[in-house]
Every structure is written in structure tokens, then in C-alpha cells.
XYZ file of C-alpha atoms in Angstrom:
593
model
C -32.783 71.143 10.942
C -36.662 71.105 11.611
C -38.635 73.902 9.777
C -39.927 76.514 11.506
C -44.172 75.406 10.206
C -43.780 72.226 12.246
C -42.875 74.494 15.358
C -45.303 75.938 15.215
C -47.801 72.788 14.800
C -45.216 71.152 17.775
C -46.406 74.493 20.270
C -50.281 74.846 20.090
C -52.081 73.165 16.948
C -52.700 73.139 13.078
C -52.838 77.338 12.822
C -51.008 79.106 15.841
C -47.645 80.837 16.113
C -44.839 80.097 17.320
C -43.566 83.028 18.416
C -43.719 81.535 22.225
C -40.717 79.003 21.428
C -38.464 81.715 21.104
C -39.478 83.763 24.114
C -39.019 80.802 26.039
C -35.564 79.531 26.885
C -33.965 81.065 30.049
C -32.169 84.320 29.881
C -29.985 82.882 32.689
C -29.114 79.429 32.307
C -27.297 79.854 34.737
C -29.718 80.625 37.600
C -32.407 78.275 36.430
C -33.473 76.244 38.931
C -32.547 72.015 38.369
C -36.259 71.077 38.503
C -40.040 73.582 37.820
C -42.628 72.398 39.231
C -46.455 71.897 36.216
C -49.795 71.059 37.612
C -51.944 69.603 35.601
C -55.793 69.827 35.582
C -58.139 67.861 33.366
C -62.261 67.288 32.667
C -63.630 64.666 31.313
C -66.965 63.752 29.594
C -68.738 67.518 30.218
C -71.578 65.727 28.309
C -73.050 70.193 28.522
C -74.175 69.752 32.056
C -73.870 73.356 32.800
C -76.804 72.879 35.358
C -75.852 71.053 38.035
C -76.652 67.027 36.495
C -79.006 65.773 38.691
C -80.202 61.222 39.722
C -76.998 58.954 40.159
C -75.782 61.325 37.675
C -75.548 64.345 39.758
C -74.015 61.839 43.137
C -70.228 60.761 43.033
C -68.606 58.682 46.118
C -66.154 60.385 48.008
C -62.699 60.056 49.538
C -63.990 59.219 52.642
C -66.639 56.682 50.775
C -69.723 58.961 51.395
C -71.913 59.185 48.063
C -72.701 63.715 47.513
C -74.086 65.674 45.305
C -71.179 67.632 42.831
C -70.942 68.865 39.810
C -72.507 72.172 37.830
C -70.008 74.536 35.703
C -70.924 77.212 38.804
C -69.266 74.866 41.262
C -66.579 73.441 38.546
C -65.832 77.089 38.295
C -65.070 77.559 41.774
C -63.123 74.375 42.733
C -61.432 75.214 39.319
C -60.017 79.024 41.183
C -58.754 77.224 44.284
C -57.059 75.170 42.522
C -55.454 76.871 40.062
C -52.037 78.187 40.282
C -49.993 79.757 38.413
C -48.349 76.320 37.295
C -51.077 75.200 35.880
C -52.453 74.278 32.319
C -56.504 72.840 32.189
C -56.551 70.073 29.986
C -59.582 67.860 28.963
C -59.981 63.796 27.844
C -62.512 64.253 25.003
C -66.916 63.808 24.984
C -66.997 68.147 26.393
C -69.447 68.034 24.030
C -72.802 66.324 22.399
C -75.503 64.334 24.651
C -75.915 67.306 25.951
C -78.949 68.563 28.378
C -81.138 71.212 26.304
C -79.263 74.263 28.162
C -75.940 73.359 25.808
C -77.441 71.304 23.088
C -80.242 73.749 22.029
C -76.757 76.138 21.044
C -75.174 73.287 19.453
C -72.917 73.345 22.908
C -71.342 76.484 21.774
C -72.632 77.310 25.376
C -71.047 74.945 27.001
C -66.936 75.339 25.066
C -67.792 79.382 26.430
C -67.702 78.335 29.066
C -64.630 75.415 29.026
C -63.031 78.921 27.650
C -63.467 80.935 30.641
C -61.841 78.536 33.128
C -58.753 78.372 31.484
C -59.227 74.998 29.754
C -56.296 74.934 27.364
C -56.383 71.668 25.592
C -58.912 69.308 24.434
C -58.676 65.823 23.076
C -61.757 64.779 21.149
C -64.344 62.099 22.478
C -66.283 60.636 19.920
C -69.354 62.903 21.326
C -67.304 65.486 19.944
C -68.334 63.907 15.969
C -72.277 63.738 17.140
C -72.576 66.568 14.807
C -70.010 65.413 11.875
C -66.758 67.316 11.537
C -67.424 69.861 9.491
C -69.768 71.252 13.097
C -66.718 70.153 14.953
C -64.811 72.693 12.404
C -66.994 75.255 13.537
C -67.231 74.719 16.381
C -63.512 74.980 16.755
C -62.399 77.204 14.329
C -65.830 79.995 14.527
C -69.086 80.772 12.773
C -72.738 80.789 12.992
C -74.307 77.486 12.574
C -74.794 76.408 8.815
C -79.198 75.859 9.100
C -79.674 77.335 12.289
C -77.403 80.586 11.844
C -76.321 82.301 15.171
C -77.136 81.832 18.110
C -78.537 84.725 20.280
C -75.227 85.003 22.210
C -73.744 86.021 18.127
C -71.621 84.814 15.507
C -69.685 82.760 17.387
C -65.990 82.851 17.174
C -64.746 79.236 18.460
C -63.250 77.352 20.991
C -60.840 79.393 22.864
C -58.602 75.564 24.002
C -57.012 73.552 21.442
C -59.048 70.329 20.274
C -56.194 67.417 19.090
C -56.775 64.237 17.564
C -53.278 62.319 16.655
C -55.832 59.300 15.659
C -58.121 61.094 13.466
C -57.282 60.597 9.324
C -58.903 61.409 6.503
C -59.495 58.623 4.177
C -58.046 60.538 1.555
C -54.023 60.774 0.655
C -54.954 63.299 -1.552
C -56.792 65.567 0.531
C -56.260 68.490 2.166
C -55.669 69.031 6.197
C -54.579 72.410 8.031
C -52.842 70.031 9.958
C -50.561 68.591 7.248
C -49.683 71.934 5.533
C -48.519 72.904 8.903
C -46.466 69.829 9.117
C -43.484 71.150 6.540
C -41.872 68.507 4.115
C -38.326 68.157 6.298
C -37.180 64.411 5.963
C -37.993 63.181 9.212
C -41.872 64.676 8.562
C -42.220 62.640 5.607
C -41.140 59.304 6.892
C -43.241 59.879 10.317
C -46.383 61.305 7.342
C -45.879 57.543 5.007
C -46.113 55.613 8.313
C -48.885 58.080 9.676
C -51.161 59.590 6.813
C -53.041 62.774 6.899
C -54.536 63.837 9.930
C -57.800 65.887 10.395
C -57.488 67.391 13.453
C -54.023 69.052 14.964
C -52.778 65.182 16.630
C -50.532 67.424 19.368
C -50.545 71.001 21.376
C -47.207 71.859 23.116
C -47.930 74.661 26.381
C -45.081 76.488 27.885
C -45.031 76.806 31.318
C -41.857 78.249 33.689
C -39.204 77.681 31.010
C -40.199 74.016 29.768
C -42.385 72.472 27.174
C -45.240 70.046 27.440
C -46.306 68.304 24.594
C -50.090 67.425 24.682
C -50.849 64.337 22.200
C -54.832 63.515 21.460
C -56.346 60.849 20.727
C -60.085 59.591 20.920
C -61.584 55.618 20.862
C -60.932 53.848 17.737
C -64.034 52.844 17.718
C -66.054 56.266 17.047
C -66.981 54.429 13.874
C -68.901 52.257 15.511
C -70.221 55.575 17.872
C -71.360 57.421 16.077
C -73.645 58.771 12.974
C -71.700 58.007 9.395
C -72.113 60.352 7.621
C -71.211 62.821 9.671
C -67.376 61.189 9.047
C -67.393 59.434 6.004
C -64.702 61.252 4.400
C -62.170 59.480 8.245
C -60.837 56.466 9.404
C -60.032 56.281 13.337
C -56.828 54.212 13.938
C -55.051 52.675 16.091
C -54.611 55.015 18.775
C -51.181 53.481 20.229
C -49.938 53.603 16.791
C -51.002 56.947 17.037
C -49.453 57.815 19.993
C -46.106 56.673 19.053
C -46.013 58.228 16.086
C -46.875 61.789 17.762
C -45.018 60.915 20.295
C -41.377 61.146 17.907
C -42.677 64.260 15.697
C -41.963 66.031 19.314
C -39.095 63.974 19.681
C -37.918 65.932 16.729
C -38.138 69.700 18.024
C -36.927 69.221 21.033
C -40.305 67.634 23.183
C -39.793 65.194 25.711
C -42.642 66.569 28.659
C -45.440 63.968 27.022
C -48.785 63.421 28.627
C -51.602 61.432 26.364
C -55.081 62.933 26.240
C -57.020 60.019 25.475
C -61.318 59.600 25.214
C -60.985 55.653 25.978
C -61.158 53.859 29.263
C -61.691 51.228 31.396
C -64.376 49.693 34.188
C -64.112 49.457 37.918
C -65.542 48.408 40.998
C -68.227 49.843 42.431
C -67.849 51.647 44.738
C -65.151 52.890 45.641
C -63.402 56.660 46.461
C -62.032 58.118 43.248
C -58.334 57.922 44.542
C -58.527 54.390 44.185
C -56.716 52.144 41.074
C -59.829 50.363 40.830
C -59.713 50.476 37.557
C -60.358 47.438 35.534
C -57.812 46.375 32.660
C -59.872 46.536 30.048
C -58.775 48.722 26.033
C -57.537 51.775 28.639
C -55.305 50.373 30.327
C -54.204 48.819 27.115
C -53.011 52.682 25.942
C -51.537 53.781 29.215
C -49.157 50.708 28.825
C -48.340 50.035 25.629
C -47.990 53.558 24.307
C -44.156 54.437 23.428
C -41.961 55.226 26.750
C -41.491 58.495 26.076
C -45.145 59.834 27.136
C -45.000 60.133 31.028
C -48.811 60.253 31.729
C -51.695 59.426 30.119
C -55.087 60.673 31.597
C -58.298 58.868 29.940
C -62.043 59.046 29.733
C -64.553 58.277 27.853
C -65.951 54.976 30.114
C -67.265 57.439 33.162
C -65.432 56.310 35.968
C -62.656 57.770 38.499
C -59.242 55.697 39.371
C -55.396 57.310 40.046
C -53.151 53.759 39.119
C -50.013 53.216 38.058
C -49.303 51.402 34.785
C -45.902 50.173 34.335
C -44.646 51.246 29.901
C -43.295 48.986 27.615
C -39.421 49.908 29.406
C -40.662 48.905 32.747
C -41.147 52.008 34.953
C -44.350 53.377 36.421
C -46.619 55.348 34.791
C -49.253 57.901 35.614
C -52.944 56.149 34.308
C -55.951 58.234 35.318
C -59.911 59.561 34.578
C -61.598 61.622 36.421
C -65.223 60.823 36.079
C -67.715 62.800 34.046
C -70.589 65.107 33.563
C -68.244 67.988 35.434
C -67.784 65.282 39.605
C -64.660 65.582 39.618
C -61.652 67.602 38.539
C -58.174 64.956 38.843
C -54.979 67.349 39.392
C -51.741 66.319 39.001
C -48.297 68.426 40.403
C -45.195 66.811 38.569
C -41.440 68.103 38.112
C -40.076 69.008 35.047
C -35.804 68.486 34.950
C -35.134 72.362 32.672
C -31.919 70.362 31.403
C -33.281 67.576 30.437
C -37.317 69.407 29.742
C -38.264 65.602 30.876
C -41.189 64.734 33.784
C -39.396 63.016 36.314
C -41.813 60.683 36.828
C -41.012 60.199 40.487
C -42.963 63.298 41.226
C -45.660 62.728 40.590
C -49.124 63.432 42.514
C -52.530 63.229 41.534
C -55.508 63.319 43.362
C -59.041 62.815 41.804
C -61.049 65.676 43.527
C -64.738 65.099 43.831
C -66.186 69.086 42.627
C -68.659 69.182 45.512
C -71.162 71.375 45.784
C -70.442 72.440 49.636
C -68.437 75.689 48.126
C -69.980 79.305 46.912
C -70.456 78.712 43.355
C -68.236 81.355 40.794
C -70.320 84.520 41.236
C -70.041 84.901 37.051
C -70.444 81.714 35.684
C -73.467 81.259 38.175
C -74.533 83.827 35.929
C -73.488 83.039 32.746
C -75.662 79.623 33.237
C -78.396 81.231 34.818
C -78.660 83.368 31.382
C -78.212 80.534 29.016
C -81.724 78.646 30.979
C -83.482 81.436 30.687
C -82.342 81.815 26.955
C -83.942 78.207 26.293
C -87.035 77.987 28.962
C -89.319 79.170 25.820
C -89.004 75.462 24.209
C -87.887 73.460 27.125
C -90.654 74.287 29.877
C -93.502 73.713 27.226
C -96.230 70.377 27.719
C -95.602 68.080 25.834
C -97.674 64.676 28.023
C -98.914 63.067 30.409
C -97.607 60.065 32.414
C -99.318 58.510 35.349
C -95.718 56.692 36.487
C -92.261 56.950 36.802
C -91.550 54.833 32.649
C -87.510 54.257 33.611
C -84.768 53.001 30.866
C -84.034 51.225 33.484
C -83.922 47.331 31.425
C -85.554 43.946 32.534
C -84.643 40.104 32.486
C -85.654 40.216 28.574
C -82.957 43.643 27.561
C -86.576 45.853 27.613
C -86.834 49.452 29.577
C -90.279 50.367 29.287
C -88.652 53.596 27.783
C -87.604 52.090 25.296
C -90.280 50.718 23.705
C -91.736 53.584 24.117
C -89.673 55.749 21.850
C -89.352 52.450 19.243
C -93.714 52.840 19.573
C -93.518 56.507 18.413
C -90.486 56.022 15.998
C -93.331 53.194 14.198
C -95.866 55.385 14.779
C -94.403 58.103 12.572
C -92.357 55.920 9.589
C -95.710 54.693 8.586
C -96.961 57.178 5.877
C -93.671 58.301 4.775
C -91.284 55.804 5.004
C -94.329 52.664 5.045
C -92.279 50.807 8.101
C -93.829 47.965 9.339
C -92.170 47.673 13.001
C -89.100 49.829 14.441
C -86.170 49.296 16.295
C -84.363 51.729 19.374
C -80.712 51.755 20.517
C -80.853 51.261 23.965
C -78.180 53.141 24.940
C -79.439 56.953 22.568
C -82.634 55.965 25.538
C -79.985 58.255 28.169
C -82.585 59.311 31.076
C -86.092 58.531 32.482
C -88.883 59.873 32.429
C -89.928 61.042 36.619
C -94.037 61.073 37.299
C -93.158 63.765 39.799
C -92.835 68.033 38.184
C -89.401 69.528 38.769
C -88.491 72.855 39.842
C -90.434 74.670 36.227
C -93.574 73.467 38.233
C -95.648 71.610 35.393
C -96.630 69.410 37.633
C -96.630 65.259 39.096
C -97.392 63.456 36.082
C -96.196 66.176 33.450
C -93.704 66.118 30.407
C -91.998 68.383 28.941
C -90.177 69.073 26.275
C -86.924 69.506 27.899
C -87.611 66.568 29.901
C -88.345 65.036 26.552
C -84.686 66.212 25.335
C -82.790 65.227 27.978
C -84.198 61.493 27.106
C -83.775 61.792 23.890
C -80.802 64.423 22.775
C -78.640 62.986 19.506
C -81.027 64.987 17.224
C -80.851 60.944 15.132
C -82.503 61.534 11.739
C -85.146 58.383 11.194
C -85.062 56.235 8.828
C -86.537 53.975 7.068
C -84.717 50.352 5.552
C -85.895 47.686 3.313
C -84.370 43.523 4.750
C -85.280 40.279 4.288
C -86.842 38.613 7.283
C -83.017 36.391 6.856
C -81.026 40.072 7.823
C -83.801 41.340 10.617
C -82.549 37.367 11.961
C -78.653 38.030 11.501
C -79.841 41.868 13.536
C -81.419 40.307 15.833
C -78.593 37.993 16.486
C -76.443 40.994 16.383
C -77.774 41.771 19.791
C -75.070 39.140 21.732
C -71.111 39.233 21.741
C -69.867 35.877 20.035
C -70.568 37.231 16.354
C -68.149 38.920 13.917
C -69.031 41.910 15.146
C -66.652 41.834 18.429
C -69.778 43.497 20.287
C -68.286 43.779 23.653
C -71.587 43.669 25.620
C -75.278 42.258 24.912
C -77.050 45.099 23.557
C -81.196 44.637 23.112
C -82.642 46.334 20.743
C -86.353 48.030 21.735
C -88.563 46.484 19.648
C -92.360 48.008 18.727
C -94.959 46.787 19.808
C -95.640 44.722 16.965
C -92.482 43.199 16.750
C -92.206 39.806 19.266
C -89.514 36.283 19.260
C -87.961 34.680 21.599
C -83.513 34.325 22.717
C -81.656 30.978 23.988
C -79.133 32.391 27.049
C -76.758 29.685 26.017
C -77.559 28.733 22.524
C -74.222 30.013 20.148
C -74.528 33.675 17.941
C -76.521 32.790 15.498
C -78.933 31.076 16.767
C -80.586 32.938 19.076
C -82.847 34.331 17.693
C -86.115 32.210 18.026
C -89.377 33.034 16.402
C -90.070 36.753 14.467
C -92.843 37.540 14.659
C -94.683 40.635 13.484
C -97.689 41.846 14.055
C -98.180 37.893 16.122
C -96.983 36.554 11.556
C -94.031 33.873 11.483
C -91.610 36.204 9.112
C -90.177 34.031 6.644
C -86.811 34.210 5.431
C -87.207 35.197 2.512
C -90.112 38.493 3.124
C -89.379 41.906 2.659
C -89.537 43.562 5.587
C -89.642 47.818 5.977
C -87.677 48.201 9.662
C -87.335 52.057 10.912
C -84.598 52.777 12.956
C -82.281 55.542 14.143
C -79.861 56.436 11.123
C -77.326 56.037 13.757
C -78.559 52.020 13.588
C -78.716 51.955 10.165
C -75.306 53.223 9.300
C -73.669 49.968 11.798
C -73.398 51.867 14.893
C -73.005 50.365 17.653
C -72.247 47.152 15.816
C -75.377 46.280 13.811
C -73.954 45.993 10.547
C -76.311 44.179 9.359
C -78.861 47.092 8.852
C -76.129 48.115 6.030
C -77.257 45.688 4.469
C -80.725 46.965 4.211
C -82.228 48.794 0.817
C -84.301 51.669 -0.386
C -83.801 53.825 2.797
C -85.921 56.497 3.597
C -85.740 59.876 6.083
C -88.254 60.839 8.188
C -87.940 63.331 10.831
C -85.555 63.634 13.503
C -86.087 60.967 16.650
C -86.899 63.421 18.729
C -90.067 64.993 17.458
C -91.040 61.718 16.973
C -90.900 61.011 20.510
C -92.448 64.619 21.953
C -95.326 63.823 18.880
C -95.909 59.776 20.994
C -95.738 61.984 24.457
C -98.787 64.016 23.247
C -100.813 60.557 22.383
C -102.832 58.584 24.288
C -103.048 60.725 27.511
C -101.861 60.013 30.315
C -99.661 57.632 29.292
C -98.665 54.466 31.250
C -95.569 53.102 30.928
C -95.037 49.745 28.506
C -95.465 46.600 29.578
C -91.941 44.715 28.994
C -92.666 41.479 27.539
C -92.143 41.358 23.023
C -88.743 39.236 24.409
C -89.034 35.728 25.782
C -85.918 34.658 27.077
C -85.841 30.723 27.627
C -82.732 28.674 29.105
């Protein structure tokens, strides 16, 4: 017989109570219907977009092929309210927080987590961005308490998320580490065997929600590439294992306690053919499809995230049966609705009953008044910081890559990072990862009425929202060449696609499009002087790159690490120099065939 502590884990995560299990069985089973309805409403990759996102991030192709304005917390709430019925469970597939606008990020995303609780979210997989500030901060967001450095927000002591965060493939590296999830598992023979195959979970792996007398099990997964895309210090005690293996073990855990209706919430997905309806199966099979087709046949539905795309697909599970595989875009622009029926006797999902629809969160409906007021409150709280002018520009400075891979904004950021690290860290060059340049700087004034060409702190923060620490390391010339080679596919670090690091103005080199990996980069120069293999070079970058992020493992060979200011502070300081600033040229890298 399974222990009560295991039941508690399965019901609602590592520390929830298990009373609902006993109360959920119908008093008169003979009068029970053969099937009962369940509706899932899913969000993914919200990224703290409480205000309606702007530019292309705030537009979505709808079911009719029209591009419409979409997103914004008050509109999400209105659509959720319209779609919610008594059979509804609201879920999410990660990156609800992190890389967020200042309105949320200034308070460590507490406003966004509170909003998600207000609209009824019950279970969410962790995404990679949930780890942006490290595992300890994620636990604070989950459990409550004021930030250890910045203290309480204007709302007072943080009470914790009102929904369960789950992550079955997030484990402790040290098998002796104490774990809330491990403590709740119990010590039955079955569980001991599962743990031998699994490891020590750092997060609750599953959550079970009862609806209409039947249990629905939710398995959380995050991309196993997370260590490559978040800062290493915050997750140094964690490992992120294969999603399929973890899902299959979690599925067995659910089956041990009789939970056969199973849904995977996975923060991994695929790219799509552009311009398709959000209801089309336009996903190009990749990492997400691998998970959706390989996880245990007991799993009925796979809801995905991470790639910021919208699609509804039927894929085959390992037993050859159809299984729903979907994603709902990003930034709160799409709500995925899944209607299904659960057989009361078998407690399994009738897959033939599954109907899915990706609803675009249009702004043609009346916004929810309460959430509108909630967003306005937080906007007012942050406005004194966000609206402060920090510099001037002569024209748009974009993060769009030139043929060389450089962007004007990436180059400007690299120049600022070099300037900010010269004195203390003796930096000679700087390199910036392009994925960390999140938005362009636009010349036209914003609703804050700062005026054309004026850059506010809020606009600068939108460009650099991660609060990464700038660091300087010593690399040899040969090691620098290795780092630059790691920009391209084909190397041992499995770089998924070419990522050109943005160089400071004094670093130039040539790369060949046709040369083999390892021989692509040549003629590296610093301040016009050729770099030799044995030369000692002080290289500035953010701590994400220095920790080997984005598959730039060569940075981890650096010595004599020096830590300096935050990247946003260096960027703001750069924006305050030489005003007004013109877009930098993108001629630091020469490309040859």
C-alpha cells in the first residue's frame, strides 16, 4: 500500500496536504456518469508582460490569417474569464517570469506571479528563466519571504506563488542533499526503486488536481539545455536530466497511486513555418517533438513552451496512438484551450474526445477592470525609476543582425561593457551574447512623453533585463580564437545555430563562411595589432557567458576572474556619454566566402 506521504506529493507537490484524495470518490458510484469533462487553459512564456507588449512582440497571426494586436494582463484576464467554466484547470509551461519588463522585474517578478494567481493558475512547469536569479530565488518565489538583498516590495512581505511549480528533470547533483520532494516521497519499495532510477528531485516532479471526481496528473519538465542558457552560479548544485527519462519515471510515480490521466507541461518546443494560423500544425520536428513522441504512452497530452511559437499537432506516442502536442506563442498572446473527457471507471483520458484551440488574446474585448487597476498600481510604483532619462540617440539603434552577425545595439553594449571594466578589471576587449539584447532602442518618444531621441531607464532595462554581473577573465590568444570558433555550428559543444558575439570596437577579425569548424576565424586584432596564440588577454563579458552559457565553453578556461558592475548599469553609463549617440557601424567583423 502506498504511503500517505507519497499521496501528498502526488496531489499537489512536495508540501501539499492529501485530504482531497479521500474526498474525491463519488458517494454513489452507480449514479456516476461514464465520462466527465475537463478543460485545460494553458499559457507559456509570459515573461512578466503585465502591460500589453509592443512591436512584433505584441502582435499575433490569428485563425483567419490576420495580424492583430494581442496580449496584456488585463486582456488575458478577460479572455480567461470568458473561457473558464466549472470544469477548468489553468496550467502553464514555464518562463512565466524572467527576462521581464521593468514593471515586473524591478520587484523580482512578484507582481507577475501574483497576477497569475489572480487568474486562477494552478500548476506550472519551471522554465529556464525561472532560474535566472538562481534556485534559491526560485524557492523564495514559490514559498514566500522578502528578497534577501532588496527586501520587501511596496506590497509588503511576499506570500509565495498560489500555484504549484513542478520540474521532474531538475535534480540535485549531490544525492545526499535534503529535498522537500524527497522527504514527501515515503520509503516504500516501489518508491525506492524509482528513486534509484531518478535521483534527488530539487522540485516537486508532479502535481495532481481533482476535477469532477477524477484526478489529473501534471508532470513538469524544463529543457535539459538550461545549464547552457542561465548563469551557472545560481544552479551550481543542480543537474537537468533528459526530459523523456524524467517524464517516464514521473509517469510511473503517478500510476503507482492510480493517476492515469496524465499531462506533460514541458518547457521545450519547436520552430514553425512562419505566418501560419495558431491552430495549424506548423511545428518543424525538433527537440519538442522528440519529447512529445517518446514519453510514456500513459501520457495523454503534451503542452509545450520555450520556442515562443503557436501550433496544435497530433503526434504518435510510442504505442502508435495519437497524442496532442501544442504550444501557445509567448508574452500572453495566446491561451491554449484543451477540452477532454475522462472515463470515470478507468480514470483515463479518452483521447478521441480531445479538442484543442489556440485562442489569440485580442485587445478588442473589454479589459478586466480589477487586473487593469492592478497593473496600473505597479506601473505607478515603478514609474519614478522607469521614466528617468539616461541618454539621447540620433536614430533607432536596432538589435537586428547585419550580414556579419553584429547589430548596432549589440556593438554599443559591448563598448559600454569594455568602458565599465577597464579600470577595475583591466579589460582589453569585451564580448556580448546577442540573445541578451532583448529589444531595440527607438528614436520616437514613448507614452511617458520623454521626447524623441530620449532614452529612459525603462527603455534601457527592456534592452538589458537580466541583471547579469560583468566579469573579466584572462584568455590566451589561442583560447580567444576557440571562443570565437564556438560561435558556429559543427563544434564539440553542439552549438545549435550560429551565435555571433557582439565585439567591442577595438576587436576585429575575419571569418569564413565555407571553412570547416576550427578554421573559420582568422586575423584577430586588438587595437589594430595581431593577436598571438600565447598572448594574455583580459576579456570582459557577462557572468552568463563567463560561466559557459550559450555553449561558449571556452570562457570557462579563463583565469583570474574579476567581477564588476551589473550589465544594465554599464549600459546606462554608456548611454549617458557622448550624447546624442549615433548607431555604431557593424564593420568590426569581416566575412569572406
